[in-house]
PDB file of C-alpha atoms in Angstrom:
ATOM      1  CA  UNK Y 100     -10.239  22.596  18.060  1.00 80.00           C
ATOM      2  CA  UNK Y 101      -9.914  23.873  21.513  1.00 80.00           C
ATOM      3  CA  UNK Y 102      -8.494  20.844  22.377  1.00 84.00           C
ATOM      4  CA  UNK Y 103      -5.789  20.836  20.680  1.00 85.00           C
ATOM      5  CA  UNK Y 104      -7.313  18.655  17.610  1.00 92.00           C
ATOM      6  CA  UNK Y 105      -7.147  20.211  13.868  1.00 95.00           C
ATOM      7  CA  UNK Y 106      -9.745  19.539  10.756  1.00 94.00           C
ATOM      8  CA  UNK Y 107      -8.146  18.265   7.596  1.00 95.00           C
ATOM      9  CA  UNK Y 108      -9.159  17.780   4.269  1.00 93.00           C
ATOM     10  CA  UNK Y 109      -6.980  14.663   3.885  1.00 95.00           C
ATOM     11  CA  UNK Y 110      -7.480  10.951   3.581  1.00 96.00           C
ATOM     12  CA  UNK Y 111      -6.627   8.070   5.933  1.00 98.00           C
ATOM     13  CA  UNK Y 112      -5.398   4.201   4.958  1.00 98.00           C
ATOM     14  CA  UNK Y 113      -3.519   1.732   6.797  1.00 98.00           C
ATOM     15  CA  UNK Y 114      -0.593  -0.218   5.074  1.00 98.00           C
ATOM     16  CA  UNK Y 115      -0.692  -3.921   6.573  1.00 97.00           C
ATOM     17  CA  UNK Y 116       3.236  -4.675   5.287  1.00 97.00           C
ATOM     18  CA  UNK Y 117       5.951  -7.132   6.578  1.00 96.00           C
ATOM     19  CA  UNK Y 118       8.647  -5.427   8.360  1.00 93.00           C
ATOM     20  CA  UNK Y 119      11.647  -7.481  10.144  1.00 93.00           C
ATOM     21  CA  UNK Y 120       9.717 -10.459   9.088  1.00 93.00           C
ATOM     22  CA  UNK Y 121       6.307  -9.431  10.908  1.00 96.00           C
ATOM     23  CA  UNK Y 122       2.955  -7.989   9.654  1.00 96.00           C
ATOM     24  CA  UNK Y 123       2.910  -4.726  10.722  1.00 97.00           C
ATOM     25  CA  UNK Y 124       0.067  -1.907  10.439  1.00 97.00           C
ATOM     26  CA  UNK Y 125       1.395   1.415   9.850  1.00 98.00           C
ATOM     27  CA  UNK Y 126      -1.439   4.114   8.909  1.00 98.00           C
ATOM     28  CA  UNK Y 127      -1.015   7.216   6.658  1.00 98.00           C
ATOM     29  CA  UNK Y 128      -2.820  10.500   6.210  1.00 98.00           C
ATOM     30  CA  UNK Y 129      -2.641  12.078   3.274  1.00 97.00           C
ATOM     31  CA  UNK Y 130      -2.830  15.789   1.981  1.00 95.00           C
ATOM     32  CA  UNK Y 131      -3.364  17.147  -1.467  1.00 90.00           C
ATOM     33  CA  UNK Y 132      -5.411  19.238  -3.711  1.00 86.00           C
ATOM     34  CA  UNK Y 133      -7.776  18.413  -6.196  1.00 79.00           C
ATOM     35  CA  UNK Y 134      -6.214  16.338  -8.919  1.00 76.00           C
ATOM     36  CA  UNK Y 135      -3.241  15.390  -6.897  1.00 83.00           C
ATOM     37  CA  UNK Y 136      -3.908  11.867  -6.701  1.00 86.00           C
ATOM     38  CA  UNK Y 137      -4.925  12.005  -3.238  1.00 90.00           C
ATOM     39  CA  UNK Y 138      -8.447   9.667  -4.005  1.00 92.00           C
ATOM     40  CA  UNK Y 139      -5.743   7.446  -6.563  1.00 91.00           C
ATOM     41  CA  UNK Y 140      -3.447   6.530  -3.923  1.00 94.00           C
ATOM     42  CA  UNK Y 141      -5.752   6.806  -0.618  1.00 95.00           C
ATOM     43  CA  UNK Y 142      -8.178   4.291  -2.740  1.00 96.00           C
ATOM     44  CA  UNK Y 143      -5.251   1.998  -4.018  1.00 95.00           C
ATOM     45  CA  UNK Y 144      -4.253  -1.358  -3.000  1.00 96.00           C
ATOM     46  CA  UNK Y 145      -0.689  -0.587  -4.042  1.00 95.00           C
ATOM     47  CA  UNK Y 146      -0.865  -4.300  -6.284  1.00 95.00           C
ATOM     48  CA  UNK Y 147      -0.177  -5.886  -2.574  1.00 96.00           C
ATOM     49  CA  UNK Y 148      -0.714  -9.730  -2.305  1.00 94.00           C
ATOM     50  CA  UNK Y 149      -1.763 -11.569   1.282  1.00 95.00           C
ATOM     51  CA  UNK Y 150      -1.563 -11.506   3.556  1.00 96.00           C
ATOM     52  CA  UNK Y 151       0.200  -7.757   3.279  1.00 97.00           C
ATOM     53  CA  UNK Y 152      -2.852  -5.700   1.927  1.00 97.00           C
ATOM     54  CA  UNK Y 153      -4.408  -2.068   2.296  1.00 98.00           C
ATOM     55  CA  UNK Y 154      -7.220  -0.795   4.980  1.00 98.00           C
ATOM     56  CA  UNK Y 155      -8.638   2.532   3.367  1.00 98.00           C
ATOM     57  CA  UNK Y 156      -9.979   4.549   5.751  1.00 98.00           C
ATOM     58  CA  UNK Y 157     -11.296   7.741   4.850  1.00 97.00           C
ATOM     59  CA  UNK Y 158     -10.848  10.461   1.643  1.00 94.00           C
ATOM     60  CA  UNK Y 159     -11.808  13.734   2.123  1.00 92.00           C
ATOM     61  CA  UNK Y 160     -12.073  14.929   6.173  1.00 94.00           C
ATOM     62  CA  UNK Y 161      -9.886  13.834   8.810  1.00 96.00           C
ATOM     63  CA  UNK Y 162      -9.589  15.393  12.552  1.00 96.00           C
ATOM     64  CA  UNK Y 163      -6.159  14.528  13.545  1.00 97.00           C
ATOM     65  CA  UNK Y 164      -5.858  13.960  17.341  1.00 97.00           C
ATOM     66  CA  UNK Y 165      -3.437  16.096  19.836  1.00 96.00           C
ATOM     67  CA  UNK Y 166      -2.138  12.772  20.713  1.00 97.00           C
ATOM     68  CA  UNK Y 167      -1.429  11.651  16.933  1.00 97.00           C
ATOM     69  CA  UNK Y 168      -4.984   9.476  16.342  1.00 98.00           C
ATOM     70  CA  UNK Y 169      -7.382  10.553  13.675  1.00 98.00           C
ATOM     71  CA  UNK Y 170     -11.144  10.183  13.670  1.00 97.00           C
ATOM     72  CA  UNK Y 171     -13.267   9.928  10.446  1.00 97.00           C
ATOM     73  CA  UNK Y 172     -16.218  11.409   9.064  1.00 96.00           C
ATOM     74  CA  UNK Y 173     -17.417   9.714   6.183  1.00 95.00           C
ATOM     75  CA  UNK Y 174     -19.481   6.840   5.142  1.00 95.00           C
ATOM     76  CA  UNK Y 175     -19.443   7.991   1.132  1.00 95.00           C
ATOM     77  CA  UNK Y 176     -16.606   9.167  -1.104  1.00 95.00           C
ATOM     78  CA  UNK Y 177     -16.745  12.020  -3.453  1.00 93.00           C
ATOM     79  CA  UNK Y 178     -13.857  11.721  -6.647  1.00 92.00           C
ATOM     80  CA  UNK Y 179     -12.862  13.053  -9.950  1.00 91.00           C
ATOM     81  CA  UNK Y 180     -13.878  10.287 -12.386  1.00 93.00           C
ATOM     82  CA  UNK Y 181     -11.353  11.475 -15.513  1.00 91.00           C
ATOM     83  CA  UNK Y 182      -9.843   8.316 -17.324  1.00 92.00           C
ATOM     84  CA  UNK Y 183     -10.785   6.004 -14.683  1.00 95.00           C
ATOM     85  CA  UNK Y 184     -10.262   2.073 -16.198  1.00 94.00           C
ATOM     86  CA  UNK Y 185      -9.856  -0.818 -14.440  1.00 95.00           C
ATOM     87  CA  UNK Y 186      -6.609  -1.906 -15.165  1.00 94.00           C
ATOM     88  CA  UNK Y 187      -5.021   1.212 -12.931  1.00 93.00           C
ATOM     89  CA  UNK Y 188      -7.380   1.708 -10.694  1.00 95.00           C
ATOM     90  CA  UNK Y 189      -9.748  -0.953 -10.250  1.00 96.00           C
ATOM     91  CA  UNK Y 190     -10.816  -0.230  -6.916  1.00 97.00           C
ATOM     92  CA  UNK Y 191     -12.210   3.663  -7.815  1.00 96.00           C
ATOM     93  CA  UNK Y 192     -13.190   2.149 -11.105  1.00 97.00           C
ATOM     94  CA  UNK Y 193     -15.486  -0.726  -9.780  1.00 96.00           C
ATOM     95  CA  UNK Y 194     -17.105   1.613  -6.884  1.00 96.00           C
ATOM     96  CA  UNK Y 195     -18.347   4.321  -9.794  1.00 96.00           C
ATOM     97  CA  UNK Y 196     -20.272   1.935 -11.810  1.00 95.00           C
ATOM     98  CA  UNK Y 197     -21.484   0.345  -9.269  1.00 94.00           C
ATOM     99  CA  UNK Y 198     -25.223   0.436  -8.561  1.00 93.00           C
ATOM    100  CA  UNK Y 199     -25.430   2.835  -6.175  1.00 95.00           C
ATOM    101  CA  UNK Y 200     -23.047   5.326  -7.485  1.00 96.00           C
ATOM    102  CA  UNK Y 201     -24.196   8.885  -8.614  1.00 97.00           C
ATOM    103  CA  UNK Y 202     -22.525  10.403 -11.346  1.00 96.00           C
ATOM    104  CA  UNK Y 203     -22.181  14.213 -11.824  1.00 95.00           C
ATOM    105  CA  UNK Y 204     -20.863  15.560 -15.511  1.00 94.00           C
ATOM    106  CA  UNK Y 205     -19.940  12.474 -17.205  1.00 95.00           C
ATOM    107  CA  UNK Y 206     -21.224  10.700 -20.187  1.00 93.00           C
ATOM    108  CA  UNK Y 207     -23.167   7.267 -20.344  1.00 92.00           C
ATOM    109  CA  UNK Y 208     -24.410   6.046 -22.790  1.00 90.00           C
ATOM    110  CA  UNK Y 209     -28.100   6.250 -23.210  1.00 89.00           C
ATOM    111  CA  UNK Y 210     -29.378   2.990 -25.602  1.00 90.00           C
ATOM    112  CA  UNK Y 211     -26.552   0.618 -23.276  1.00 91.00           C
ATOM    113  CA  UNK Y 212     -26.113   2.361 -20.066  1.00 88.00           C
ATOM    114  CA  UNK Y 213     -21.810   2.491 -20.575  1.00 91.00           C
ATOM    115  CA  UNK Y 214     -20.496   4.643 -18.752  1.00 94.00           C
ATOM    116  CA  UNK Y 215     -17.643   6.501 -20.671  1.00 94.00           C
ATOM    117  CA  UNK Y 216     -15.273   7.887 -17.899  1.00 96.00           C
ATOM    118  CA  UNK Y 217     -12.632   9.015 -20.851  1.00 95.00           C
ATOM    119  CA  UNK Y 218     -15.165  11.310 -22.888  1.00 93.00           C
ATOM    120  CA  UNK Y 219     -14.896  14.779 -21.656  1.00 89.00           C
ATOM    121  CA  UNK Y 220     -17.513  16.091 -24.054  1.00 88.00           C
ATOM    122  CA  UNK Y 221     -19.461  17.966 -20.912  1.00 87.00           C
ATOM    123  CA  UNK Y 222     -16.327  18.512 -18.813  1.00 86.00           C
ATOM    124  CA  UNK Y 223     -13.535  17.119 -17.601  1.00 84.00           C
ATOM    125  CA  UNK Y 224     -14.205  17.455 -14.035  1.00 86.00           C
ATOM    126  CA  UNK Y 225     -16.592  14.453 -14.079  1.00 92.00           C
ATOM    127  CA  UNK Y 226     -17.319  13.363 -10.306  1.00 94.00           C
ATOM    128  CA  UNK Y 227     -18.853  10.075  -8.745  1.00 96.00           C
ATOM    129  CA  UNK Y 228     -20.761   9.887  -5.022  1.00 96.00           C
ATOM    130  CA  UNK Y 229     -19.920   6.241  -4.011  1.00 97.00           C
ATOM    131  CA  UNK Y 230     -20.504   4.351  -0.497  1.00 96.00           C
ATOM    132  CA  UNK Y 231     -17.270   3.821   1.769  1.00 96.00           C
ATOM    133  CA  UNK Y 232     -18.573  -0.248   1.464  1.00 95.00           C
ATOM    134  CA  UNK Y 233     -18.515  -0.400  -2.125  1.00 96.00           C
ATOM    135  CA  UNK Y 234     -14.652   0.098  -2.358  1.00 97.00           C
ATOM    136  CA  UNK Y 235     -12.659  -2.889  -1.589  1.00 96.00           C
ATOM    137  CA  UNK Y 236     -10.245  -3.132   1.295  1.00 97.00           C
ATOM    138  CA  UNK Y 237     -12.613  -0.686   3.673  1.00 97.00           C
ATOM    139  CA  UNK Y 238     -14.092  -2.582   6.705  1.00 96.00           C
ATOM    140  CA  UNK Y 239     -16.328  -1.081   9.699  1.00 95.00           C
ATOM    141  CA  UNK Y 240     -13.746   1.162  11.266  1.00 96.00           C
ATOM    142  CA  UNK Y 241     -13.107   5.123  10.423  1.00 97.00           C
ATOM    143  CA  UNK Y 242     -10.207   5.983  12.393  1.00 98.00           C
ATOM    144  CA  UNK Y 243      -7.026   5.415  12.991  1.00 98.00           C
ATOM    145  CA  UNK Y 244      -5.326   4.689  16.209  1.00 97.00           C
ATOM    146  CA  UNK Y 245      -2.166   6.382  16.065  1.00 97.00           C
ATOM    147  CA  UNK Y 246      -0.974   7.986  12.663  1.00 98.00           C
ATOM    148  CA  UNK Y 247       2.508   7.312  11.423  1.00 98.00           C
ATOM    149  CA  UNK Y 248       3.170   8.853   8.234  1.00 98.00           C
ATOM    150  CA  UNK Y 249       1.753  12.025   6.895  1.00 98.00           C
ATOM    151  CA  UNK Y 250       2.455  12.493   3.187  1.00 97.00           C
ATOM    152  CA  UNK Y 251       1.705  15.802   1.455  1.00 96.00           C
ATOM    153  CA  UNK Y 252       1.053  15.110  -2.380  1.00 93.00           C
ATOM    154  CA  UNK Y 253       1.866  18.054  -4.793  1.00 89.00           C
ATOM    155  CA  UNK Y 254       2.461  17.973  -8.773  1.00 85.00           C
ATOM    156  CA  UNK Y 255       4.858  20.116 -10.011  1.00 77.00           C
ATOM    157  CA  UNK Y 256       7.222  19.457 -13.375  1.00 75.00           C
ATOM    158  CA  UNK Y 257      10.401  20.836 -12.012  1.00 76.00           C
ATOM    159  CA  UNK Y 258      13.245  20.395  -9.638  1.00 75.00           C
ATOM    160  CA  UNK Y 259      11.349  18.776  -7.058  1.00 81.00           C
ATOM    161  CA  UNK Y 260      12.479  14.687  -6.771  1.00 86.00           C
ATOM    162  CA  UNK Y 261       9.627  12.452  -6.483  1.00 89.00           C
ATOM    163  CA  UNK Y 262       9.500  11.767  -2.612  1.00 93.00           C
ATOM    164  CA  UNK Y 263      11.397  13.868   0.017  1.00 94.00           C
ATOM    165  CA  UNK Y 264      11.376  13.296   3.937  1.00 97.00           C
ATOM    166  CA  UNK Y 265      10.506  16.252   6.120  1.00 97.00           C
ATOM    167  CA  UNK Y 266      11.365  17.711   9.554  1.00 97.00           C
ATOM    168  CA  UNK Y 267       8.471  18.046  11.529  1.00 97.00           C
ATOM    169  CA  UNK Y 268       9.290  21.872  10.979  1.00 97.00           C
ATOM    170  CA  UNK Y 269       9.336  21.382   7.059  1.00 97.00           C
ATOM    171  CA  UNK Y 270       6.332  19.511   7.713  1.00 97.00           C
ATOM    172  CA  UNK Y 271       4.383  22.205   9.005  1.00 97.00           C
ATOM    173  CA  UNK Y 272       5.763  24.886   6.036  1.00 96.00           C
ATOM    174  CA  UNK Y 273       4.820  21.971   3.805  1.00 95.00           C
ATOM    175  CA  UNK Y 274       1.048  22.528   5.193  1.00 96.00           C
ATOM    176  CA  UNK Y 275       1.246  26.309   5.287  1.00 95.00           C
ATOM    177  CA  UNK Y 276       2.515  26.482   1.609  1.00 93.00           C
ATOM    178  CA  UNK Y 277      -0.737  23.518   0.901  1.00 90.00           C
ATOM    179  CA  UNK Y 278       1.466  23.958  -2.886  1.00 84.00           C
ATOM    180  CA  UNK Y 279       0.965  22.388  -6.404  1.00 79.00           C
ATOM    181  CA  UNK Y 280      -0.583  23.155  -9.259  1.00 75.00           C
ATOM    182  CA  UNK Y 281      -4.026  24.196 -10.776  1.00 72.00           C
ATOM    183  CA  UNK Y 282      -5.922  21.544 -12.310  1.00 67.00           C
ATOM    184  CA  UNK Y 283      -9.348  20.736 -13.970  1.00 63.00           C
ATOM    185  CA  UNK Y 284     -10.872  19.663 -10.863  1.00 60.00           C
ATOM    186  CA  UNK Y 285     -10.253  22.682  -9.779  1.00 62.00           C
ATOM    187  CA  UNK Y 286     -10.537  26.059 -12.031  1.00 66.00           C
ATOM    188  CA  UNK Y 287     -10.267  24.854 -15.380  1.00 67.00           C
ATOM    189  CA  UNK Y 288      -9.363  28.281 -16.889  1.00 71.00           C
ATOM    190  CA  UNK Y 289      -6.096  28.504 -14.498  1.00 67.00           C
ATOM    191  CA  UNK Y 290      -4.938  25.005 -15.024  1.00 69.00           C
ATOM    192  CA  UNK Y 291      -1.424  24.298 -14.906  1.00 70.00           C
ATOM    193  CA  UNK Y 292      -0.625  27.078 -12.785  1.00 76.00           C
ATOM    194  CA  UNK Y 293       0.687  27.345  -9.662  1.00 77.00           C
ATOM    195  CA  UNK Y 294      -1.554  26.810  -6.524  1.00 83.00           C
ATOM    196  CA  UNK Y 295      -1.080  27.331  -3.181  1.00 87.00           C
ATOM    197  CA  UNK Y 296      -3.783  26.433  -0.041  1.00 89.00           C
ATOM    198  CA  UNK Y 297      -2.834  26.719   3.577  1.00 92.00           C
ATOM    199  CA  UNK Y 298      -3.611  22.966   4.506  1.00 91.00           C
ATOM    200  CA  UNK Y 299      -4.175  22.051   0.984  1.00 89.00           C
ATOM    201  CA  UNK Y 300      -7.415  23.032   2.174  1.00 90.00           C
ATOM    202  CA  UNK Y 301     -10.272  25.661   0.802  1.00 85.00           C
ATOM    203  CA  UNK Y 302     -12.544  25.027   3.651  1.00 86.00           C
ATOM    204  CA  UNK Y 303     -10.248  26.397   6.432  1.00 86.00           C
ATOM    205  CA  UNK Y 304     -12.447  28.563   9.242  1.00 81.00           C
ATOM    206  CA  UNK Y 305     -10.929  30.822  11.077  1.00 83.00           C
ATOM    207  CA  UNK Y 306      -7.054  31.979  11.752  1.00 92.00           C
ATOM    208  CA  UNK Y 307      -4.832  30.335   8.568  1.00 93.00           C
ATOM    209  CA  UNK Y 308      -2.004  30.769  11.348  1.00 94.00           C
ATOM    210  CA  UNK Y 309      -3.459  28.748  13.876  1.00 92.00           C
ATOM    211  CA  UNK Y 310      -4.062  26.193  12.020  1.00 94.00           C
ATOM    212  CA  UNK Y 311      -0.263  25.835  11.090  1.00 94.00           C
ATOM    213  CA  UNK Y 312       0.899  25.936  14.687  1.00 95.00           C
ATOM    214  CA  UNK Y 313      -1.641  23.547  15.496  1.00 95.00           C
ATOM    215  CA  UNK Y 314      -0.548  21.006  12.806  1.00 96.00           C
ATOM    216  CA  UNK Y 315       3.550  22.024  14.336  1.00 97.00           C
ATOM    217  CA  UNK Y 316       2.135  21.420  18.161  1.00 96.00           C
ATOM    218  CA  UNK Y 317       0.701  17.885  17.336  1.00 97.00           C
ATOM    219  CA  UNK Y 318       3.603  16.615  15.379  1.00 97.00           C
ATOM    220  CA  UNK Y 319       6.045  17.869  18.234  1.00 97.00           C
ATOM    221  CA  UNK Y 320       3.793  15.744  20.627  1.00 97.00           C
ATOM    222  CA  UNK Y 321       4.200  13.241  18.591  1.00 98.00           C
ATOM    223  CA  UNK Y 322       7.480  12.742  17.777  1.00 97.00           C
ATOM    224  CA  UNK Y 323       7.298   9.145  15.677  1.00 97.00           C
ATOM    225  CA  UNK Y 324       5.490  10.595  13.585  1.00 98.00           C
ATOM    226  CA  UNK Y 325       7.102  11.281   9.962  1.00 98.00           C
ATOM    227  CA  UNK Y 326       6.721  13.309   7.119  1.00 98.00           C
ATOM    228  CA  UNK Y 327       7.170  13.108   3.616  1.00 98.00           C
ATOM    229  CA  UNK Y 328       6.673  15.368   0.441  1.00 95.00           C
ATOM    230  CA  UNK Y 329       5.224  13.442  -2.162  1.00 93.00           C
ATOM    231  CA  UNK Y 330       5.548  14.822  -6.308  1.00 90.00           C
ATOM    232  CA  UNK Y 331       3.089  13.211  -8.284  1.00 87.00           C
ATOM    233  CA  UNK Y 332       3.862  15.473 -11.561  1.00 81.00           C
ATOM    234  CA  UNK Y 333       7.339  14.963 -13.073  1.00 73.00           C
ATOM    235  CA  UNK Y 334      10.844  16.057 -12.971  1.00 65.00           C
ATOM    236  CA  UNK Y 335      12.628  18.023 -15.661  1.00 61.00           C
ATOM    237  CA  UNK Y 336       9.735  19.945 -17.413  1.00 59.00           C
ATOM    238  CA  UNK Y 337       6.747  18.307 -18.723  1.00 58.00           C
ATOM    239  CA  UNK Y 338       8.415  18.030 -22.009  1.00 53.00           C
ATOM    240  CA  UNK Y 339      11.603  17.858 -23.093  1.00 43.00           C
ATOM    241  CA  UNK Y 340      13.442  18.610 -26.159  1.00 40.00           C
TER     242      UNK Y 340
END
């Protein structure tokens, strides 16, 4: 931190896409609270087909860089298991019943062993502990060189359009605000309400301040760097009449 480098609670992937008719890497971090979608889309492979494809990275704690590289921490991912099926998220899906998985609050079934991800009988803030190596598309590196996009994630049923592309001054209210709303994973009694966590993140030491003009210092050093608000909720109201 004295260096110029800033914890996050915020995952890491690399997009391998074609752009201008070459493969090109371009790697993400990604911000959000609990029951965002931050674990759904950090552990996605966005339905890509080879030789494009997905590197995931990390999903919880990132240290972005002064000079716009991010280091990992973790060799095991911790996420909510609610209504996870493999047909939308096979990845996450596979990892939690795998053999090594530990699951926390969630039902299986005692004479066959199935585990029942959609049965919220004991909560719905089921969780599963799985290794880094039993998702698909990781391999044996943690960090990423340079970072190119950061994309905030919030859920709000309003005004807010589904993606919007920030200065890297909006980008660093966009981290102070940390906004979206309150969900299960979270408090269950305030769910639906709004939220708001400097760095959509809870686990912030120290000066909330100087960890906002940290985040502004390293994306004016780092200029190619963009950043984008990302609404996972909907637009209009969650119903409509």
């Amino acid at each position: 931190k004295k260096e110029g480098n800033l914890g996050l609670h915020a995952a890491s992937k690399i997009l391998r896409v074609f752009k201008d008719g070459k493969l090109t890497d371009k790697s993400f971090i990604l911000f959000g609270l609990s029951g965002t979608g931050k674990t759904t889309l950090s552990c996605h492979s966005h339905w890509l087909h080879a030789p494009e494809r997905v590197i995931i990275r990390q999903d919880d704690v990132v240290i972005l860089r002064f000079d716009g590289s991010a280091i990992g921490t973790e060799e095991s991912f911790y996420m909510k298991t609610e209504g996870l099926e493999p047909s939308t998220q096979p990845l996450l899906y596979a990892a939690a019943i795998s053999p090594r998985a530990i699951l926390e609050n969630v039902r299986v079934e005692p004479e066959t062993g199935r585990v029942d991800f959609f049965d919220t009988m004991l909560t719905s803030n089921g969780r599963a502990m799985v290794k880094r190596r039993d998702i698909a598309f990781t391999d044996n590196e943690i960090d990423l060189e340079k970072v190119d996009f950061v994309i905030f994630i919030t859920r709000h049923h309003d005004i807010l359009p589904p993606i919007v592309r920030l200065t890297p001054e909006w980008g660093a209210v966009a981290f102070m605000l940390g906004e979206s709303v309150e969900t299960s994973a979270g408090d269950p009694a305030e769910a639906g309400k709004p939220r708001r966590v400097v760095g959509t993140n809870p686990f912030i030491m120290g000066s909330e301040e100087e960890e906002g003009n940290s985040f502004l210092s390293i994306l004016r050093n780092n200029p190619d760097v963009q950043c984008f608000l990302l609404n996972t909720g909907s637009v209009g109201g969650v119903t409509r009449g």
